[in-house]
Coordinates of C-alpha atoms in Angstrom, one line a residue:
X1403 CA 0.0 0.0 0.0
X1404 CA 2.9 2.3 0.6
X1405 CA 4.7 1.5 -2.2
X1406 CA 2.3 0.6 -5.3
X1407 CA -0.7 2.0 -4.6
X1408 CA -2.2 5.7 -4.0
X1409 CA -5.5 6.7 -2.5
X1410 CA -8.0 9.7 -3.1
X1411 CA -11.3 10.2 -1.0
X1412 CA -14.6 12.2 -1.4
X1413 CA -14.1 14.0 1.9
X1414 CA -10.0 14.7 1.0
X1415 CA -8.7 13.3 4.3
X1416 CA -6.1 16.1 4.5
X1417 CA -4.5 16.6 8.0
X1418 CA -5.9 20.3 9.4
X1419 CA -2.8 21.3 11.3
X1420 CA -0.8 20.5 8.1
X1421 CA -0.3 22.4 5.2
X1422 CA -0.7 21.4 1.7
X1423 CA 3.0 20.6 1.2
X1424 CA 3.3 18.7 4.6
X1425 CA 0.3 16.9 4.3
X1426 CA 1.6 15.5 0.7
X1427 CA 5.1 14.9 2.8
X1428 CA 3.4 12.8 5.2
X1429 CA 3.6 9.3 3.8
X1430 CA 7.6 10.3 2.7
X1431 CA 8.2 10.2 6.5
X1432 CA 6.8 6.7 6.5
X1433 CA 8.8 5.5 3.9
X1434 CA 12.1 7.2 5.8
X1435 CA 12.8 9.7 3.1
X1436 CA 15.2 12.8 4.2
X1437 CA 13.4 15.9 5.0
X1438 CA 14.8 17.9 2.0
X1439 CA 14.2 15.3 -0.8
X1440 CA 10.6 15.2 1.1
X1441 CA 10.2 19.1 0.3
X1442 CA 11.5 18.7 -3.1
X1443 CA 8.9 16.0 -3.8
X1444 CA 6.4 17.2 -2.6
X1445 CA 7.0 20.7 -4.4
X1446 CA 6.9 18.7 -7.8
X1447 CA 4.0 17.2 -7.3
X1448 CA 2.3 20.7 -6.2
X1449 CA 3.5 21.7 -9.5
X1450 CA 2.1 18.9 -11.4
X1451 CA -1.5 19.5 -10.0
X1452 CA -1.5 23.3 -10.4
X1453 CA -1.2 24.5 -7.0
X1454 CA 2.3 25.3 -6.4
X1455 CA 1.6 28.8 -5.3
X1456 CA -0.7 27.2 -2.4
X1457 CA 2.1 25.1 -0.6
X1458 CA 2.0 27.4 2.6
X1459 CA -1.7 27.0 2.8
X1460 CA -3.6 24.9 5.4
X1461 CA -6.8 22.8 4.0
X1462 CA -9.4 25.2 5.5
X1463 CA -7.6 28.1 3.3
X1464 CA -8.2 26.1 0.5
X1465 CA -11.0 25.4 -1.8
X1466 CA -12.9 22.0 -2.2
X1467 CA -10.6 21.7 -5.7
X1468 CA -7.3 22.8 -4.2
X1469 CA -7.6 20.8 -1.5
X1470 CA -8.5 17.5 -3.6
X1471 CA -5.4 18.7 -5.8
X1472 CA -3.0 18.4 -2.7
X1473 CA -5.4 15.0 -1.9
X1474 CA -4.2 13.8 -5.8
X1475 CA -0.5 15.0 -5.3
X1476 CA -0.5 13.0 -1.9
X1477 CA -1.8 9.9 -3.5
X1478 CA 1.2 10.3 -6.3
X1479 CA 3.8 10.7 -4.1
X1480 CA 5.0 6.9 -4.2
X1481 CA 4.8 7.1 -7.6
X1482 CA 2.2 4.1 -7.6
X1483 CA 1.2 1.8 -10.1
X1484 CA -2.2 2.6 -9.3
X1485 CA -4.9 5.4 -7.7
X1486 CA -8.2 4.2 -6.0
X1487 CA -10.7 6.9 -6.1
X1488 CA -13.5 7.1 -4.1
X1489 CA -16.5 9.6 -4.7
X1490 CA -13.6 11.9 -5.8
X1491 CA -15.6 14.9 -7.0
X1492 CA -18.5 14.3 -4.9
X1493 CA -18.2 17.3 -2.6
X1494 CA -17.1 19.1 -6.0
X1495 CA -19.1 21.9 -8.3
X1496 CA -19.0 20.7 -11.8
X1497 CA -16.8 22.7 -13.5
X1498 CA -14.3 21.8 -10.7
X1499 CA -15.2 17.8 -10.9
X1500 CA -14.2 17.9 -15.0
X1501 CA -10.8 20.2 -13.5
X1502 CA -9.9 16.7 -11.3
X1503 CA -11.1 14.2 -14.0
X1504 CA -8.4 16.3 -16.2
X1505 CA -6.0 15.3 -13.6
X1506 CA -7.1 12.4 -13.9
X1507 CA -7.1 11.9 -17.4
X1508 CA -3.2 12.7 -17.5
X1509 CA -1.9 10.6 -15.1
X1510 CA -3.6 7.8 -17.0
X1511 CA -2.1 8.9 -20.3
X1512 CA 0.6 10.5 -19.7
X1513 CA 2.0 8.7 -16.5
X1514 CA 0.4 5.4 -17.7
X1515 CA -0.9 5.1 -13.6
X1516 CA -3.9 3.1 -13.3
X1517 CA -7.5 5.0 -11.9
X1518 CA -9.7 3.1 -10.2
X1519 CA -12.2 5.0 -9.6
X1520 CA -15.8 5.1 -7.9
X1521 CA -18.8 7.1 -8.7
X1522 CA -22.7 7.8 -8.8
X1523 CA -22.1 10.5 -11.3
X1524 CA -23.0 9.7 -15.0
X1525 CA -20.8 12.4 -16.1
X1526 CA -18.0 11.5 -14.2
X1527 CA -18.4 7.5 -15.4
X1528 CA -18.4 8.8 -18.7
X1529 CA -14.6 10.2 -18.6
X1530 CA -13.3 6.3 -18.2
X1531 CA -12.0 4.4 -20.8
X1532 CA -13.8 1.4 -18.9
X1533 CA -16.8 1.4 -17.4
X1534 CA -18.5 -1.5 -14.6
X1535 CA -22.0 -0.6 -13.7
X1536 CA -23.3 -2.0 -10.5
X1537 CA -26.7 -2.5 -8.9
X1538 CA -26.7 -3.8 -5.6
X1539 CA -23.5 -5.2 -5.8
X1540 CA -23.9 -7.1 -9.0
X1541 CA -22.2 -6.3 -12.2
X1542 CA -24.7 -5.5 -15.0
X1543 CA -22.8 -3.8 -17.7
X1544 CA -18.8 -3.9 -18.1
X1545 CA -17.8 -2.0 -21.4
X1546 CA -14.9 0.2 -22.6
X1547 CA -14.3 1.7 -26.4
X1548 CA -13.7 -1.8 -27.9
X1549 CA -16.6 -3.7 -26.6
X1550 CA -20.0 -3.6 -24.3
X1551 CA -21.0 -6.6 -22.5
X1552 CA -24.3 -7.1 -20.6
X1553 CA -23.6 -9.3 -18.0
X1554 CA -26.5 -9.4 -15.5
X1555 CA -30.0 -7.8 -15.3
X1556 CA -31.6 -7.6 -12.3
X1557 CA -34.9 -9.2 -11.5
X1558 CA -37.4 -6.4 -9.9
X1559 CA -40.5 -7.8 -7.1

């Protein structure tokens, strides 16, 4: 989980006494990185998510988008293989939810990381290249760009 894998939540789960650039420095102290490669890391990925200029700034100075951008560069900060998103724009306006599927989109194509992500949002689904529907836990469609394939429909009382 340290090492492969990066996590992004609904809620942002950004420590309140930290700011942005500590909180994305946070798992570097768990993995015994030295304080100034840390800093520099953590300033990179700052950079990569737009926020740079916000690095000083504790979560409640920042917006719900800022503060799922530090929430995005935390989960990157491993450099994992993968990122499981939960609900990520579900505390989000619209305009900033497609800003984060963006984000999104470019670590998948650019940095070739795996997003996994969660969602009720039609709109949001719609940015994946591969999309599992569920209802009530059961897989009823599981399509991406090459094929659709109905696997299940539900029986209603």
């Amino acid at each position: 989980r340290l090492k492969k894998m990066g996590f992004v939540f609904q809620t942002f789960n950004l420590l309140p006494r930290l700011t942005a650039l500590r909180n994305i420095e946070l798992p570097l102290i768990y993995a015994g990185m030295d304080r100034r490669d840390r800093q520099n890391q953590a300033l990179k990925l700052l950079e990569k998510v737009d926020l740079k200029i916000r690095a000083n700034h504790k979560p409640t100075e920042l917006s719900g988008g800022e503060a799922q951008r530090v929430a995005i560069a935390r989960a990157l900060v491993n450099n994992p293989a993968i990122i499981l998103a939960d609900e990520p724009t579900g505390n989000l306006d619209t305009k900033t939810s497609n800003e984060i599927m963006e984000i999104f989109k470019r670590l998948n194509e650019n940095d070739e990381i795996t997003i996994l992500l969660v969602t009720h949002n039609e709109m949001i689904a719609n940015f994946a290249n591969r999309k599992i529907s569920l209802i009530d836990g059961n897989v009823v469609e599981d399509g991406n760009s090459y094929f659709k394939k109905k696997i299940f429909t539900p029986k209603i009382i």
